[in-house]
PDB file of C-alpha atoms in Angstrom:
ATOM      1  CA  MET U 171      13.401   4.817   1.591  1.00 46.00           C
ATOM      2  CA  GLU U 172      13.779   8.450   2.678  1.00 50.00           C
ATOM      3  CA  ASN U 173      10.804   9.000   4.641  1.00 48.00           C
ATOM      4  CA  ILE U 174      11.878  12.589   5.974  1.00 48.00           C
ATOM      5  CA  ARG U 175      10.699  13.795   2.009  1.00 59.00           C
ATOM      6  CA  LYS U 176       7.655  11.958   1.922  1.00 87.00           C
ATOM      7  CA  ARG U 177       4.923  14.270   3.162  1.00 96.00           C
ATOM      8  CA  VAL U 178       1.221  12.760   4.317  1.00 98.00           C
ATOM      9  CA  ALA U 179      -1.923  13.925   4.840  1.00 98.00           C
ATOM     10  CA  LEU U 180      -4.123  11.808   7.310  1.00 98.00           C
ATOM     11  CA  THR U 181      -7.727  11.994   8.079  1.00 97.00           C
ATOM     12  CA  GLY U 182      -8.893  11.549  11.719  1.00 95.00           C
ATOM     13  CA  HIS U 183      -5.320  12.000  13.175  1.00 96.00           C
ATOM     14  CA  THR U 184      -6.402  12.616  16.874  1.00 94.00           C
ATOM     15  CA  SER U 185      -7.848   9.482  18.219  1.00 93.00           C
ATOM     16  CA  GLY U 186      -8.068   5.588  17.425  1.00 94.00           C
ATOM     17  CA  ILE U 187      -6.267   4.223  14.355  1.00 97.00           C
ATOM     18  CA  GLY U 188      -5.562   7.596  13.285  1.00 97.00           C
ATOM     19  CA  LYS U 189      -3.756   8.718  15.880  1.00 97.00           C
ATOM     20  CA  ALA U 190      -1.757   5.502  16.020  1.00 98.00           C
ATOM     21  CA  ILE U 191      -0.772   5.844  12.530  1.00 98.00           C
ATOM     22  CA  TYR U 192       0.125   9.276  13.131  1.00 98.00           C
ATOM     23  CA  ASN U 193       2.390   8.729  16.222  1.00 98.00           C
ATOM     24  CA  THR U 194       4.235   5.804  14.008  1.00 97.00           C
ATOM     25  CA  LEU U 195       4.855   7.644  10.676  1.00 97.00           C
ATOM     26  CA  LYS U 196       6.394  10.763  12.689  1.00 96.00           C
ATOM     27  CA  LYS U 197       8.400   8.543  14.877  1.00 96.00           C
ATOM     28  CA  GLU U 198       9.700   7.357  11.280  1.00 94.00           C
ATOM     29  CA  GLY U 199      10.333  10.628   9.727  1.00 93.00           C
ATOM     30  CA  TYR U 200       7.368  11.166   7.762  1.00 95.00           C
ATOM     31  CA  ASN U 201       6.255  14.786   7.543  1.00 95.00           C
ATOM     32  CA  ILE U 202       2.373  14.419   8.224  1.00 96.00           C
ATOM     33  CA  VAL U 203      -0.267  17.114   8.129  1.00 96.00           C
ATOM     34  CA  GLY U 204      -3.484  15.776  10.577  1.00 96.00           C
ATOM     35  CA  LEU U 205      -6.786  16.393   9.004  1.00 95.00           C
ATOM     36  CA  SER U 206      -9.863  16.666  11.719  1.00 93.00           C
ATOM     37  CA  ARG U 207     -12.368  18.898  13.095  1.00 91.00           C
ATOM     38  CA  SER U 208      -9.510  20.317  15.345  1.00 91.00           C
ATOM     39  CA  THR U 209      -7.430  21.476  12.186  1.00 91.00           C
ATOM     40  CA  GLY U 210     -10.634  22.573  10.424  1.00 88.00           C
ATOM     41  CA  PHE U 211     -11.114  19.584   8.269  1.00 91.00           C
ATOM     42  CA  ASP U 212     -14.767  18.774   8.928  1.00 93.00           C
ATOM     43  CA  LEU U 213     -15.988  15.827   6.774  1.00 93.00           C
ATOM     44  CA  SER U 214     -19.721  16.753   7.389  1.00 93.00           C
ATOM     45  CA  LYS U 215     -18.941  19.591   4.799  1.00 94.00           C
ATOM     46  CA  VAL U 216     -17.206  17.467   2.071  1.00 94.00           C
ATOM     47  CA  HIS U 217     -19.699  18.541  -0.638  1.00 93.00           C
ATOM     48  CA  GLU U 218     -18.724  22.076   0.195  1.00 94.00           C
ATOM     49  CA  LYS U 219     -16.692  24.075  -2.267  1.00 95.00           C
ATOM     50  CA  SER U 220     -14.738  25.537   0.834  1.00 94.00           C
ATOM     51  CA  PHE U 221     -13.874  21.866   1.827  1.00 93.00           C
ATOM     52  CA  GLN U 222     -12.770  20.806  -1.357  1.00 94.00           C
ATOM     53  CA  ASP U 223     -10.489  23.864  -2.133  1.00 95.00           C
ATOM     54  CA  LYS U 224      -8.730  23.526   0.899  1.00 94.00           C
ATOM     55  CA  LEU U 225      -8.269  19.382   0.441  1.00 95.00           C
ATOM     56  CA  TYR U 226      -7.109  20.535  -3.229  1.00 96.00           C
ATOM     57  CA  HIS U 227      -4.227  22.356  -1.848  1.00 95.00           C
ATOM     58  CA  ILE U 228      -3.420  19.950   0.969  1.00 95.00           C
ATOM     59  CA  LEU U 229      -3.136  17.182  -1.958  1.00 96.00           C
ATOM     60  CA  LYS U 230      -0.606  19.484  -3.804  1.00 95.00           C
ATOM     61  CA  ASP U 231       1.956  19.170  -1.301  1.00 94.00           C
ATOM     62  CA  VAL U 232       1.769  15.455  -0.009  1.00 97.00           C
ATOM     63  CA  ASP U 233       2.448  12.402  -1.797  1.00 96.00           C
ATOM     64  CA  ILE U 234       0.479  10.092   0.518  1.00 98.00           C
ATOM     65  CA  PHE U 235      -2.987  10.458   1.345  1.00 98.00           C
ATOM     66  CA  ILE U 236      -4.421   8.134   4.315  1.00 98.00           C
ATOM     67  CA  ASN U 237      -8.301   8.143   4.218  1.00 98.00           C
ATOM     68  CA  ASN U 238      -9.009   7.030   7.816  1.00 97.00           C
ATOM     69  CA  ALA U 239     -11.788   9.160   9.189  1.00 94.00           C
ATOM     70  CA  HIS U 240     -15.266   7.761   8.685  1.00 92.00           C
ATOM     71  CA  LEU U 241     -18.278   9.606   8.428  1.00 92.00           C
ATOM     72  CA  LEU U 242     -21.172   7.881   6.668  1.00 92.00           C
ATOM     73  CA  TYR U 243     -19.902   7.521   2.634  1.00 95.00           C
ATOM     74  CA  THR U 244     -17.442  10.695   3.044  1.00 96.00           C
ATOM     75  CA  GLN U 245     -14.311   8.119   2.482  1.00 97.00           C
ATOM     76  CA  ILE U 246     -15.589   7.040  -0.708  1.00 97.00           C
ATOM     77  CA  ASP U 247     -16.323  10.825  -1.908  1.00 96.00           C
ATOM     78  CA  ILE U 248     -12.742  11.866  -0.373  1.00 97.00           C
ATOM     79  CA  LEU U 249     -11.087   8.994  -2.216  1.00 97.00           C
ATOM     80  CA  TYR U 250     -12.736   9.806  -5.663  1.00 96.00           C
ATOM     81  CA  PHE U 251     -11.492  13.581  -5.052  1.00 96.00           C
ATOM     82  CA  ALA U 252      -7.935  12.554  -4.249  1.00 97.00           C
ATOM     83  CA  TYR U 253      -7.767   9.981  -7.101  1.00 97.00           C
ATOM     84  CA  ASP U 254      -9.076  12.372  -9.731  1.00 95.00           C
ATOM     85  CA  GLU U 255      -6.344  14.826  -8.400  1.00 95.00           C
ATOM     86  CA  TRP U 256      -3.665  11.954  -8.695  1.00 96.00           C
ATOM     87  CA  ARG U 257      -4.740   9.336 -11.239  1.00 93.00           C
ATOM     88  CA  SER U 258      -1.471  10.851 -13.550  1.00 94.00           C
ATOM     89  CA  LYS U 259       0.783  11.054 -10.718  1.00 95.00           C
ATOM     90  CA  ASN U 260       3.051   8.295  -8.566  1.00 94.00           C
ATOM     91  CA  LYS U 261       1.323   8.836  -5.337  1.00 96.00           C
ATOM     92  CA  THR U 262      -0.248   6.619  -2.814  1.00 97.00           C
ATOM     93  CA  ILE U 263      -3.849   6.685  -1.464  1.00 97.00           C
ATOM     94  CA  ILE U 264      -4.429   3.904   1.606  1.00 98.00           C
ATOM     95  CA  ASN U 265      -8.174   3.878   2.878  1.00 98.00           C
ATOM     96  CA  ILE U 266      -8.935   2.408   6.024  1.00 97.00           C
ATOM     97  CA  SER U 267     -11.837   0.028   5.513  1.00 96.00           C
ATOM     98  CA  SER U 268     -12.704  -2.925   7.543  1.00 93.00           C
ATOM     99  CA  THR U 269     -13.605  -6.322   7.453  1.00 92.00           C
ATOM    100  CA  SER U 270     -17.172  -5.931   8.831  1.00 85.00           C
ATOM    101  CA  GLY U 271     -18.559  -6.531   5.394  1.00 81.00           C
ATOM    102  CA  ASP U 272     -17.460  -9.942   5.304  1.00 81.00           C
ATOM    103  CA  LYS U 273     -19.948 -11.142   7.855  1.00 75.00           C
ATOM    104  CA  ALA U 274     -23.736 -11.034   8.919  1.00 66.00           C
ATOM    105  CA  GLN U 275     -24.314  -8.034  11.255  1.00 61.00           C
ATOM    106  CA  ASP U 276     -27.559  -8.072  13.401  1.00 61.00           C
ATOM    107  CA  LYS U 277     -27.734  -4.785  14.723  1.00 63.00           C
ATOM    108  CA  LYS U 278     -28.943  -1.854  12.319  1.00 60.00           C
ATOM    109  CA  GLN U 279     -26.135   0.661  13.706  1.00 58.00           C
ATOM    110  CA  GLN U 280     -23.798  -2.112  12.563  1.00 70.00           C
ATOM    111  CA  LEU U 281     -25.410  -2.933   9.498  1.00 81.00           C
ATOM    112  CA  SER U 282     -25.053   0.660   8.117  1.00 85.00           C
ATOM    113  CA  TYR U 283     -21.659   1.005   9.346  1.00 84.00           C
ATOM    114  CA  GLN U 284     -20.853  -2.262   7.213  1.00 89.00           C
ATOM    115  CA  ILE U 285     -22.601  -1.052   3.991  1.00 91.00           C
ATOM    116  CA  GLU U 286     -20.663   1.959   3.832  1.00 93.00           C
ATOM    117  CA  LYS U 287     -17.270  -0.136   4.508  1.00 93.00           C
ATOM    118  CA  ILE U 288     -18.545  -2.375   1.748  1.00 94.00           C
ATOM    119  CA  ALA U 289     -19.134   0.652  -0.298  1.00 95.00           C
ATOM    120  CA  LEU U 290     -15.643   1.935  -0.082  1.00 96.00           C
ATOM    121  CA  ASP U 291     -14.131  -1.630  -0.425  1.00 95.00           C
ATOM    122  CA  GLU U 292     -15.841  -1.842  -4.069  1.00 95.00           C
ATOM    123  CA  ALA U 293     -14.743   1.678  -4.661  1.00 95.00           C
ATOM    124  CA  CYS U 294     -11.189   0.836  -4.143  1.00 94.00           C
ATOM    125  CA  LYS U 295     -11.928  -2.092  -6.731  1.00 93.00           C
ATOM    126  CA  GLN U 296     -12.956   0.609  -9.363  1.00 90.00           C
ATOM    127  CA  LEU U 297      -9.667   2.723  -9.025  1.00 90.00           C
ATOM    128  CA  ASP U 298      -7.436  -0.324  -9.047  1.00 68.00           C
ATOM    129  CA  SER U 299      -5.669  -0.166 -12.372  1.00 70.00           C
ATOM    130  CA  GLY U 300      -5.186   2.625 -15.439  1.00 73.00           C
ATOM    131  CA  SER U 301      -3.164   5.081 -13.351  1.00 86.00           C
ATOM    132  CA  LYS U 302       0.264   5.756 -11.610  1.00 92.00           C
ATOM    133  CA  CYS U 303      -1.349   6.288  -8.516  1.00 95.00           C
ATOM    134  CA  LYS U 304      -1.469   3.622  -5.957  1.00 96.00           C
ATOM    135  CA  VAL U 305      -5.092   3.127  -4.285  1.00 97.00           C
ATOM    136  CA  ILE U 306      -4.499   0.617  -1.183  1.00 97.00           C
ATOM    137  CA  ASN U 307      -7.411  -0.815   1.034  1.00 97.00           C
ATOM    138  CA  ILE U 308      -6.502  -2.070   4.391  1.00 98.00           C
ATOM    139  CA  ARG U 309      -9.428  -3.950   5.935  1.00 97.00           C
ATOM    140  CA  PRO U 310      -8.942  -4.357   9.725  1.00 96.00           C
ATOM    141  CA  GLY U 311     -11.665  -6.532  11.834  1.00 91.00           C
ATOM    142  CA  TRP U 312     -12.248  -5.669  15.537  1.00 85.00           C
ATOM    143  CA  VAL U 313     -10.060  -2.502  16.598  1.00 90.00           C
ATOM    144  CA  ASP U 314     -10.142  -1.644  20.177  1.00 85.00           C
ATOM    145  CA  THR U 315     -10.883   2.183  19.581  1.00 85.00           C
ATOM    146  CA  PRO U 316     -13.210   4.548  20.997  1.00 77.00           C
ATOM    147  CA  ALA U 317     -15.719   4.226  18.072  1.00 74.00           C
ATOM    148  CA  ALA U 318     -15.873   0.427  18.740  1.00 72.00           C
ATOM    149  CA  LYS U 319     -17.178   0.840  22.435  1.00 70.00           C
ATOM    150  CA  ASN U 320     -20.525   1.467  20.463  1.00 67.00           C
ATOM    151  CA  TYR U 321     -20.830  -1.900  18.765  1.00 65.00           C
ATOM    152  CA  TYR U 322     -21.213  -5.402  19.833  1.00 63.00           C
ATOM    153  CA  ARG U 323     -17.757  -7.155  20.980  1.00 65.00           C
ATOM    154  CA  PRO U 324     -16.950 -10.690  19.972  1.00 66.00           C
ATOM    155  CA  ILE U 325     -16.635 -12.902  22.684  1.00 70.00           C
ATOM    156  CA  GLY U 326     -13.199 -14.481  23.023  1.00 74.00           C
ATOM    157  CA  ILE U 327     -10.810 -12.890  20.650  1.00 79.00           C
ATOM    158  CA  THR U 328      -8.403 -10.493  21.440  1.00 82.00           C
ATOM    159  CA  MET U 329      -9.233  -7.181  19.612  1.00 86.00           C
ATOM    160  CA  LEU U 330      -6.738  -5.214  17.429  1.00 93.00           C
ATOM    161  CA  LYS U 331      -4.769  -2.481  18.684  1.00 95.00           C
ATOM    162  CA  PRO U 332      -4.573   0.894  16.721  1.00 97.00           C
ATOM    163  CA  GLN U 333      -1.079   0.426  16.705  1.00 98.00           C
ATOM    164  CA  ASP U 334      -1.438  -2.977  14.680  1.00 97.00           C
ATOM    165  CA  VAL U 335      -3.090  -1.089  11.846  1.00 98.00           C
ATOM    166  CA  ALA U 336      -0.637   1.777  12.372  1.00 98.00           C
ATOM    167  CA  ASP U 337       2.416  -1.046  12.140  1.00 98.00           C
ATOM    168  CA  ILE U 338       0.425  -2.165   8.790  1.00 98.00           C
ATOM    169  CA  VAL U 339       0.308   1.413   7.321  1.00 98.00           C
ATOM    170  CA  ALA U 340       4.024   1.678   8.016  1.00 97.00           C
ATOM    171  CA  TYR U 341       5.072  -1.528   6.603  1.00 97.00           C
ATOM    172  CA  ILE U 342       3.365  -0.995   3.483  1.00 97.00           C
ATOM    173  CA  LEU U 343       4.741   2.508   2.833  1.00 96.00           C
ATOM    174  CA  ASN U 344       8.343   0.987   3.608  1.00 94.00           C
ATOM    175  CA  GLN U 345       7.949  -1.289   0.482  1.00 95.00           C
ATOM    176  CA  PRO U 346       9.945  -0.134  -2.442  1.00 94.00           C
ATOM    177  CA  ASN U 347       7.967   1.834  -4.633  1.00 90.00           C
ATOM    178  CA  GLU U 348       8.137  -1.289  -7.518  1.00 92.00           C
ATOM    179  CA  ILE U 349       6.078  -3.100  -4.632  1.00 93.00           C
ATOM    180  CA  TYR U 350       2.264  -2.468  -4.741  1.00 94.00           C
ATOM    181  CA  ILE U 351       0.333  -3.892  -1.678  1.00 95.00           C
ATOM    182  CA  LYS U 352      -3.447  -3.446  -3.305  1.00 95.00           C
ATOM    183  CA  ASN U 353      -5.636  -5.137  -0.483  1.00 95.00           C
ATOM    184  CA  ILE U 354      -4.974  -6.257   3.192  1.00 96.00           C
ATOM    185  CA  SER U 355      -7.436  -7.637   5.611  1.00 96.00           C
ATOM    186  CA  ILE U 356      -6.032  -8.570   9.464  1.00 95.00           C
ATOM    187  CA  GLU U 357      -8.198  -9.879  11.843  1.00 91.00           C
ATOM    188  CA  PRO U 358      -7.962 -10.542  15.208  1.00 87.00           C
ATOM    189  CA  TRP U 359      -7.557 -14.079  16.831  1.00 81.00           C
ATOM    190  CA  TYR U 360      -8.829 -16.164  19.583  1.00 74.00           C
ATOM    191  CA  LYS U 361      -6.823 -16.066  22.842  1.00 69.00           C
ATOM    192  CA  LYS U 362      -4.605 -18.854  23.755  1.00 68.00           C
ATOM    193  CA  LYS U 363      -5.925 -21.047  26.292  1.00 61.00           C
TER     194      LYS U 363
END
């Protein structure tokens, strides 16, 4: 695949998973537009017309949109916006979700995150067919990021690294166009004894 012509927009490109994706795809020759507060892309303004106009203009110039940054339910709003623009186009939306909805949570903060990611998973399923636009959902388990430091950390497993998720994104993007990986879950596993 000739990545040099593939333009990517990526939310949350300055830290954690987003930064690893940004660096990995840049090395592979993708042309990337990073979207974060540092570039004037504030997710808390997702419902404002100026935000939507900016996103519309960015989506016109890219082939791949990676919906990575999380803030409450904004990933779903952005997914629907991008899909509405791209449903009849041969483009790709990759959502970074979580396997957190697959297991019980006992902390209120984790429960909110879990519900938001379950909603994103369901939104991806809704948009799964009937268009030319691929909607891909990547669901990592525990990833060692700055945001994860606020949550309970499981004992005995080796947490995923942001680079592990970035490698999955690159793998998916480097498949032939006729291959459609819709949903992939990756979990950390127990340390070798």
